[in-house]
Amino acid sequence: MKQDFLPLNGTDYVELYVGNAKQSSFFYQYAFGYELIAYAGPETGIRDRASYVLKQDKIRLVLTTPLKENHPIADHIKKHGDGVKVLALWVDDAAQSFIETVMRGAIPHEEPKVSKDEFGEVVTASIKTYGETIHTFVERKNYRGVFLPGYKPRKSEYQAKPIGLKYIDHCVGNVGWGEMNKWVDFYENVMGFKLLITFDDKDISTEYSALMSKVVSNGNGFIKFPINEPAEGKKKSQIEEYLDFYKGPGVQHMAIATDDIIHTVSELRRRGVEFLEVPASYYEDLLDRVGKIEEDLQPLKDLNILVDRDEEGYLLQIFTKPVQDRPTLFYEIIQRKGAKSFGKGNFKALFEAIEREQELRGNL
Ligand code: FE2
C-alpha cells in the first residue's frame, strides 16, 4: 500500500465565527455541557477579536467574534451568519501537510507559521476547502499550553455539566449544484482520502425534494467528510435552503459521538435543545426493520431517537434543529453499535421532518 502523504491524528478543533461569542459560549456550556478552558481577546493582548475555547472529552470548539466593523470575520458573519470557518486537523508535521496538499492543487489560505509562548511552539498552516471554509493543519507536539499560543486558560463561573459528548464522528459539507464530485475529487486527490459511500437521489428523496451525497474518509478513518449537493425535486430541498441562507457552501452538520445516547439526548432536551421530530408511526415497525437492539424501545420513542442497521451492526442517531436563526448549521448525536454507516434507513423519515420545518419557515 502507498504511504499516506497526509497522516491525520484526528480533528484538532472546529472554529465557528459567531455574532456574539460570549453568549454563544454560554449556550454551548449550558446546553451541550462543554467546559470553557481558554480565551483570547483584548485582556490577553488580542485587539481585534475574542475567542472562547470549549472542551468536552476529545472535542474542542472555538467561538470567535470580531471586535471591529472592518474585519474579515465581520464580513464573514454578515454574509454567512454564524457558522463553521475552520475544520482543524491534528498532524505531526503542519509544514509538510501544507506542502503535500498545495503540491496536489490545494489553494493556500495561510502559509506555515510558528507561534510560541512560554509553553512551547505550535506550527499551523491552512488551505481552502468548499465555500469560505478552511482546513488548518495543527502541529502541537512541542506544545504543552492550554490550547494555542496567545490563548490564556480561562474558567467559567458556570460549572459545566458534561453530557457524554466524546468526539466528532463526521462533519458534513453542503456544496452547490453539480459540485459534489469536484469536492470529492479534492478530498481524494489533494488530501489522499478515499471514497467510502455514495448515495444518489434515489436513496435520498421524498415526494418533494432530493439530494445526493458521497462520503470520503482519510487513511485511518478518523476523519469522515460526507459531501451533499442538491438534486432536482418537486420542491426546494434542504440543501438549497441551506445554500440560500448560508450564501454558498459550508458545514451543514457535525455529528458527535456518545456512548449513551439516551442519557445525552435526555440532558440536551432538559436543557432546551430542540430536535427534529419523526412521527410516532416510525416506531411501530422499527424492530421489524432493524432487528433486535439492546435498548428499550420506549425511551427511544420518548426522545425521538432513530435507529438504523447495516451489515456490521446498528446505530442510534438524532438531529437537532438549526442552532442559529438561519436554517444552516445543526448537530447530530450518534451512538454506534458496530454500524459504520450513516443511517440511510432514516433518510426518508428525516427529510420529511426537515420539510415540515422548511414549510413552517416558508422555504419549501
Ligand atoms: Fe450525519
Short mmCIF file of C-alpha atoms and ligand atoms in Angstrom, two decimals:
data_model
loop_
_atom_site.label_atom_id
_atom_site.label_comp_id
_atom_site.label_asym_id
_atom_site.label_seq_id
_atom_site.Cartn_x
_atom_site.Cartn_y
_atom_site.Cartn_z
CA MET A 1 0.00 0.00 0.00
CA LYS A 2 1.17 3.50 -0.82
CA GLN A 3 2.25 5.59 2.11
CA ASP A 4 -0.34 8.10 3.34
CA PHE A 5 1.04 11.51 2.30
CA LEU A 6 -1.30 13.25 4.73
CA PRO A 7 -1.37 11.30 8.01
CA LEU A 8 -4.02 12.81 10.31
CA ASN A 9 -4.27 12.14 14.02
CA GLY A 10 -7.84 13.41 14.25
CA THR A 11 -9.82 16.64 14.43
CA ASP A 12 -7.84 19.26 16.34
CA TYR A 13 -10.59 21.82 16.77
CA VAL A 14 -13.58 23.35 15.00
CA GLU A 15 -13.81 27.13 14.93
CA LEU A 16 -17.10 28.92 14.45
CA TYR A 17 -17.42 32.60 13.60
CA VAL A 18 -20.36 33.93 15.57
CA GLY A 19 -22.06 37.27 16.15
CA ASN A 20 -21.64 37.15 19.92
CA ALA A 21 -19.03 34.70 21.19
CA LYS A 22 -19.67 35.49 24.85
CA GLN A 23 -23.30 34.45 24.57
CA SER A 24 -22.67 31.51 22.19
CA SER A 25 -20.11 30.15 24.61
CA PHE A 26 -22.73 30.19 27.34
CA PHE A 27 -25.16 28.27 25.10
CA TYR A 28 -22.58 25.57 24.39
CA GLN A 29 -21.57 25.38 28.05
CA TYR A 30 -25.10 25.25 29.39
CA ALA A 31 -26.95 23.29 26.70
CA PHE A 32 -24.21 20.97 25.41
CA GLY A 33 -22.13 20.70 28.59
CA TYR A 34 -18.83 22.00 27.18
CA GLU A 35 -16.28 23.41 29.62
CA LEU A 36 -14.65 26.77 28.98
CA ILE A 37 -10.88 26.19 29.06
CA ALA A 38 -9.23 29.11 27.28
CA TYR A 39 -9.75 32.58 25.90
CA ALA A 40 -8.02 35.11 23.67
CA GLY A 41 -9.14 38.73 23.35
CA PRO A 42 -8.34 42.25 24.48
CA GLU A 43 -7.48 41.05 28.01
CA THR A 44 -4.80 38.76 26.55
CA GLY A 45 -3.42 41.28 24.07
CA ILE A 46 -5.58 40.38 21.04
CA ARG A 47 -7.19 43.63 19.93
CA ASP A 48 -9.47 42.74 17.03
CA ARG A 49 -11.42 39.67 18.15
CA ALA A 50 -12.46 37.50 21.08
CA SER A 51 -12.26 33.68 21.04
CA TYR A 52 -13.59 31.22 23.60
CA VAL A 53 -12.25 27.65 23.62
CA LEU A 54 -14.66 24.98 24.86
CA LYS A 55 -13.87 21.35 25.52
CA GLN A 56 -15.68 18.10 26.17
CA ASP A 57 -13.69 14.85 26.06
CA LYS A 58 -11.84 14.97 22.70
CA ILE A 59 -13.89 17.81 21.18
CA ARG A 60 -12.61 21.37 21.09
CA LEU A 61 -14.84 24.17 19.81
CA VAL A 62 -13.55 27.70 19.31
CA LEU A 63 -16.12 30.51 19.16
CA THR A 64 -14.76 33.70 17.65
CA THR A 65 -16.33 37.11 17.18
CA PRO A 66 -14.85 40.28 15.66
CA LEU A 67 -14.48 43.44 17.74
CA LYS A 68 -14.21 45.76 14.77
CA GLU A 69 -16.51 46.67 11.94
CA ASN A 70 -13.97 46.48 9.10
CA HIS A 71 -12.73 42.99 9.71
CA PRO A 72 -12.72 39.81 7.62
CA ILE A 73 -14.56 37.96 10.42
CA ALA A 74 -17.25 40.66 10.44
CA ASP A 75 -17.62 40.28 6.67
CA HIS A 76 -17.87 36.50 7.08
CA ILE A 77 -20.66 36.80 9.64
CA LYS A 78 -22.51 39.44 7.63
CA LYS A 79 -22.60 37.08 4.66
CA HIS A 80 -22.97 33.64 6.26
CA GLY A 81 -24.39 34.28 9.70
CA ASP A 82 -22.94 32.10 12.48
CA GLY A 83 -21.16 29.07 11.09
CA VAL A 84 -18.07 26.91 10.88
CA LYS A 85 -14.97 28.61 9.49
CA VAL A 86 -12.18 26.18 10.39
CA LEU A 87 -12.06 22.39 10.42
CA ALA A 88 -8.64 21.98 12.01
CA LEU A 89 -6.75 18.73 11.56
CA TRP A 90 -4.19 17.46 14.04
CA VAL A 91 -0.95 16.47 12.28
CA ASP A 92 2.65 15.65 13.19
CA ASP A 93 4.08 17.99 10.54
CA ALA A 94 1.99 21.01 9.53
CA ALA A 95 4.50 22.42 7.02
CA GLN A 96 4.75 19.07 5.23
CA SER A 97 0.93 18.71 5.22
CA PHE A 98 0.72 22.13 3.60
CA ILE A 99 3.39 21.31 1.00
CA GLU A 100 1.87 17.92 0.10
CA THR A 101 -1.65 19.30 -0.35
CA VAL A 102 -0.67 22.52 -2.15
CA MET A 103 1.55 20.47 -4.47
CA ARG A 104 -1.59 18.46 -5.36
CA GLY A 105 -3.69 21.54 -6.04
CA ALA A 106 -4.92 22.89 -2.69
CA ILE A 107 -5.34 26.66 -2.58
CA PRO A 108 -3.26 28.11 0.27
CA HIS A 109 -5.08 30.15 2.89
CA GLU A 110 -2.15 30.73 5.24
CA GLU A 111 1.49 29.66 4.83
CA PRO A 112 3.08 27.58 7.61
CA LYS A 113 3.76 29.72 10.65
CA VAL A 114 5.29 29.05 14.06
CA SER A 115 3.66 30.60 17.14
CA LYS A 116 5.35 30.49 20.52
CA ASP A 117 4.78 31.28 24.14
CA GLU A 118 6.24 30.06 27.43
CA PHE A 119 4.63 26.63 26.90
CA GLY A 120 6.39 25.88 23.63
CA GLU A 121 5.53 26.25 19.99
CA VAL A 122 2.80 25.28 17.55
CA VAL A 123 3.07 25.17 13.77
CA THR A 124 -0.10 25.89 11.77
CA ALA A 125 -0.85 26.17 8.06
CA SER A 126 -4.18 26.45 6.26
CA ILE A 127 -5.72 25.53 2.92
CA LYS A 128 -9.10 26.37 1.46
CA THR A 129 -11.92 23.87 1.05
CA TYR A 130 -15.57 24.37 -0.05
CA GLY A 131 -17.09 27.84 0.23
CA GLU A 132 -15.12 30.01 2.61
CA THR A 133 -14.34 27.09 4.91
CA ILE A 134 -10.70 26.25 5.59
CA HIS A 135 -8.65 23.34 6.89
CA THR A 136 -5.91 24.30 9.32
CA PHE A 137 -3.15 21.78 9.96
CA VAL A 138 -2.09 21.95 13.60
CA GLU A 139 1.24 20.53 14.79
CA ARG A 140 1.33 20.66 18.58
CA LYS A 141 3.92 18.04 19.55
CA ASN A 142 6.18 20.75 21.01
CA TYR A 143 3.43 22.48 22.94
CA ARG A 144 2.01 21.91 26.42
CA GLY A 145 -0.16 25.02 26.85
CA VAL A 146 -3.93 25.04 27.23
CA PHE A 147 -4.76 25.48 23.51
CA LEU A 148 -2.56 27.57 21.21
CA PRO A 149 -0.03 30.34 21.88
CA GLY A 150 -1.89 33.59 22.55
CA TYR A 151 -4.68 31.85 24.46
CA LYS A 152 -4.85 32.01 28.24
CA PRO A 153 -6.55 29.47 30.49
CA ARG A 154 -10.00 30.63 31.50
CA LYS A 155 -12.68 29.12 33.68
CA SER A 156 -16.33 29.98 33.77
CA GLU A 157 -18.41 30.94 36.79
CA TYR A 158 -20.86 28.42 35.38
CA GLN A 159 -19.87 24.87 36.27
CA ALA A 160 -20.42 22.94 33.04
CA LYS A 161 -22.14 19.57 33.34
CA PRO A 162 -20.81 17.27 30.58
CA ILE A 163 -23.40 15.10 28.83
CA GLY A 164 -21.19 12.40 27.34
CA LEU A 165 -20.14 14.02 24.05
CA LYS A 166 -16.91 12.20 23.10
CA TYR A 167 -15.53 13.09 19.68
CA ILE A 168 -16.57 14.31 16.23
CA ASP A 169 -17.77 11.29 14.27
CA HIS A 170 -18.18 13.09 10.95
CA CYS A 171 -18.59 16.57 9.61
CA VAL A 172 -20.84 17.23 6.61
CA GLY A 173 -20.43 19.86 3.91
CA ASN A 174 -23.17 21.20 1.64
CA VAL A 175 -21.88 22.27 -1.76
CA GLY A 176 -23.56 23.85 -4.79
CA TRP A 177 -25.44 22.28 -7.70
CA GLY A 178 -23.23 19.79 -9.55
CA GLU A 179 -20.24 20.44 -7.27
CA MET A 180 -20.25 17.25 -5.20
CA ASN A 181 -17.85 15.35 -7.44
CA LYS A 182 -15.49 18.30 -7.65
CA TRP A 183 -15.14 18.29 -3.86
CA VAL A 184 -14.96 14.51 -3.63
CA ASP A 185 -12.09 14.73 -6.17
CA PHE A 186 -10.48 17.40 -4.00
CA TYR A 187 -10.52 15.15 -0.93
CA GLU A 188 -9.31 12.16 -2.94
CA ASN A 189 -6.60 13.82 -4.99
CA VAL A 190 -5.44 16.70 -2.82
CA MET A 191 -5.90 15.17 0.65
CA GLY A 192 -5.50 11.46 -0.15
CA PHE A 193 -8.94 10.50 1.19
CA LYS A 194 -10.90 7.50 -0.09
CA LEU A 195 -14.49 7.41 -1.28
CA LEU A 196 -16.42 5.40 1.31
CA ILE A 197 -20.08 5.53 0.25
CA THR A 198 -22.26 7.06 -2.44
CA PHE A 199 -25.93 7.95 -2.02
CA ASP A 200 -27.83 9.04 -5.09
CA ASP A 201 -31.12 10.85 -5.33
CA LYS A 202 -32.99 7.54 -5.28
CA ASP A 203 -31.56 6.78 -1.83
CA ILE A 204 -32.26 10.27 -0.56
CA SER A 205 -35.52 11.59 -1.83
CA THR A 206 -39.01 12.22 -0.58
CA GLU A 207 -42.08 13.11 -2.56
CA TYR A 208 -40.81 16.69 -2.75
CA SER A 209 -37.06 17.03 -2.53
CA ALA A 210 -33.83 15.19 -3.15
CA LEU A 211 -30.13 15.35 -2.55
CA MET A 212 -27.02 13.40 -3.41
CA SER A 213 -24.21 12.58 -1.06
CA LYS A 214 -20.77 10.96 -1.07
CA VAL A 215 -18.69 10.19 2.00
CA VAL A 216 -14.89 10.49 1.95
CA SER A 217 -12.58 9.31 4.71
CA ASN A 218 -8.86 9.65 5.43
CA GLY A 219 -6.47 6.67 5.62
CA ASN A 220 -7.02 5.72 9.28
CA GLY A 221 -10.76 6.55 9.14
CA PHE A 222 -10.55 9.13 11.93
CA ILE A 223 -11.81 11.88 9.63
CA LYS A 224 -15.01 11.41 7.66
CA PHE A 225 -16.49 14.14 5.47
CA PRO A 226 -19.82 13.48 3.75
CA ILE A 227 -20.42 15.98 0.92
CA ASN A 228 -24.01 16.81 -0.14
CA GLU A 229 -25.32 18.55 -3.22
CA PRO A 230 -28.95 19.37 -4.00
CA ALA A 231 -30.84 17.29 -6.57
CA GLU A 232 -33.88 18.20 -8.62
CA GLY A 233 -37.22 17.60 -6.86
CA LYS A 234 -40.76 18.99 -6.94
CA LYS A 235 -39.92 21.48 -4.23
CA LYS A 236 -36.86 23.13 -2.72
CA SER A 237 -34.51 20.71 -0.98
CA GLN A 238 -32.98 21.32 2.43
CA ILE A 239 -29.59 21.70 0.74
CA GLU A 240 -30.90 24.55 -1.43
CA GLU A 241 -32.41 26.18 1.64
CA TYR A 242 -29.03 25.95 3.34
CA LEU A 243 -27.19 27.39 0.32
CA ASP A 244 -29.71 30.26 0.13
CA PHE A 245 -29.24 31.21 3.77
CA TYR A 246 -25.53 30.47 4.18
CA LYS A 247 -24.93 32.21 0.85
CA GLY A 248 -22.92 29.35 -0.52
CA PRO A 249 -21.29 26.09 0.51
CA GLY A 250 -20.43 25.39 4.12
CA VAL A 251 -20.64 22.95 7.00
CA GLN A 252 -24.16 21.57 7.34
CA HIS A 253 -23.82 19.43 10.44
CA MET A 254 -21.33 17.95 12.83
CA ALA A 255 -22.10 14.50 14.20
CA ILE A 256 -20.92 13.98 17.75
CA ALA A 257 -20.42 10.54 19.23
CA THR A 258 -21.74 9.41 22.59
CA ASP A 259 -21.68 6.04 24.39
CA ASP A 260 -25.11 6.61 25.92
CA ILE A 261 -27.43 8.43 23.57
CA ILE A 262 -30.43 8.09 25.87
CA HIS A 263 -28.61 9.95 28.63
CA THR A 264 -27.07 12.52 26.26
CA VAL A 265 -30.33 13.35 24.49
CA SER A 266 -32.34 13.40 27.74
CA GLU A 267 -29.92 16.03 29.08
CA LEU A 268 -29.93 18.05 25.85
CA ARG A 269 -33.73 18.10 25.83
CA ARG A 270 -33.90 19.00 29.52
CA ARG A 271 -31.58 21.95 28.78
CA GLY A 272 -33.77 23.19 25.93
CA VAL A 273 -32.05 21.88 22.79
CA GLU A 274 -34.62 21.34 20.02
CA PHE A 275 -34.66 18.24 17.83
CA LEU A 276 -36.37 17.15 14.63
CA GLU A 277 -39.40 15.00 15.34
CA VAL A 278 -40.39 11.92 13.36
CA PRO A 279 -44.00 10.67 13.53
CA ALA A 280 -44.93 8.01 16.12
CA SER A 281 -45.52 5.59 13.22
CA TYR A 282 -41.73 5.45 12.75
CA TYR A 283 -41.55 3.30 15.90
CA GLU A 284 -44.43 0.95 15.06
CA ASP A 285 -42.42 -1.30 12.79
CA LEU A 286 -38.93 -0.20 13.90
CA LEU A 287 -37.88 -3.54 15.38
CA ASP A 288 -39.10 -5.36 12.25
CA ARG A 289 -36.84 -3.12 10.21
CA VAL A 290 -33.70 -3.10 12.37
CA GLY A 291 -33.98 -6.35 14.30
CA LYS A 292 -33.01 -6.85 17.92
CA ILE A 293 -31.42 -3.92 19.75
CA GLU A 294 -30.14 -3.66 23.32
CA GLU A 295 -32.13 -0.54 24.20
CA ASP A 296 -35.75 -0.43 25.33
CA LEU A 297 -37.98 0.99 22.63
CA GLN A 298 -39.93 3.33 24.92
CA PRO A 299 -37.15 5.79 25.83
CA LEU A 300 -36.05 5.90 22.19
CA LYS A 301 -39.61 6.73 21.21
CA ASP A 302 -39.99 9.28 24.00
CA LEU A 303 -36.80 11.03 22.95
CA ASN A 304 -37.40 10.57 19.20
CA ILE A 305 -34.09 8.76 18.67
CA LEU A 306 -33.72 6.99 15.32
CA VAL A 307 -32.19 3.54 14.70
CA ASP A 308 -30.64 2.01 11.60
CA ARG A 309 -28.76 -1.19 10.87
CA ASP A 310 -26.08 -2.18 8.35
CA GLU A 311 -24.06 -5.39 7.81
CA GLU A 312 -21.80 -4.66 10.77
CA GLY A 313 -24.24 -3.60 13.47
CA TYR A 314 -26.63 -0.77 14.26
CA LEU A 315 -26.54 2.88 15.17
CA LEU A 316 -28.73 5.30 17.08
CA GLN A 317 -28.95 8.91 15.95
CA ILE A 318 -30.90 12.15 16.29
CA PHE A 319 -30.65 15.58 14.71
CA THR A 320 -31.08 18.98 16.32
CA LYS A 321 -32.89 21.82 14.66
CA PRO A 322 -30.55 24.56 13.39
CA VAL A 323 -28.69 26.15 16.32
CA GLN A 324 -28.98 29.70 14.96
CA ASP A 325 -31.82 31.63 13.35
CA ARG A 326 -30.68 31.00 9.79
CA PRO A 327 -31.60 27.41 8.80
CA THR A 328 -27.95 26.41 8.41
CA LEU A 329 -25.71 24.55 10.93
CA PHE A 330 -27.18 21.79 13.09
CA TYR A 331 -25.85 18.85 15.11
CA GLU A 332 -26.30 15.11 15.03
CA ILE A 333 -25.83 12.96 18.11
CA ILE A 334 -24.78 9.43 17.19
CA GLN A 335 -24.12 6.22 19.07
CA ARG A 336 -22.55 3.45 17.02
CA LYS A 337 -23.09 -0.17 17.96
CA GLY A 338 -20.97 -1.75 15.27
CA ALA A 339 -22.51 0.10 12.33
CA LYS A 340 -20.05 2.19 10.33
CA SER A 341 -22.68 3.74 8.05
CA PHE A 342 -24.71 6.94 8.31
CA GLY A 343 -28.33 5.98 8.86
CA LYS A 344 -29.51 5.55 5.28
CA GLY A 345 -32.68 3.81 6.50
CA ASN A 346 -33.65 7.02 8.32
CA PHE A 347 -33.11 9.43 5.46
CA LYS A 348 -36.72 9.45 4.29
CA ALA A 349 -38.29 9.95 7.73
CA LEU A 350 -35.68 12.58 8.48
CA PHE A 351 -36.08 14.56 5.30
CA GLU A 352 -39.82 14.59 5.73
CA ALA A 353 -39.24 16.00 9.21
CA ILE A 354 -36.94 18.67 7.75
CA GLU A 355 -39.53 19.51 5.07
CA ARG A 356 -42.14 20.12 7.78
CA GLU A 357 -39.71 22.64 9.32
CA GLN A 358 -38.96 24.20 5.90
CA GLU A 359 -42.67 24.58 5.33
CA LEU A 360 -43.04 26.43 8.66
CA ARG A 361 -40.20 28.75 7.61
CA GLY A 362 -41.84 29.36 4.22
CA ASN A 363 -38.86 27.82 2.44
CA LEU A 364 -40.22 24.64 0.85
FE FE2 B 1 -24.59 12.82 9.75
#
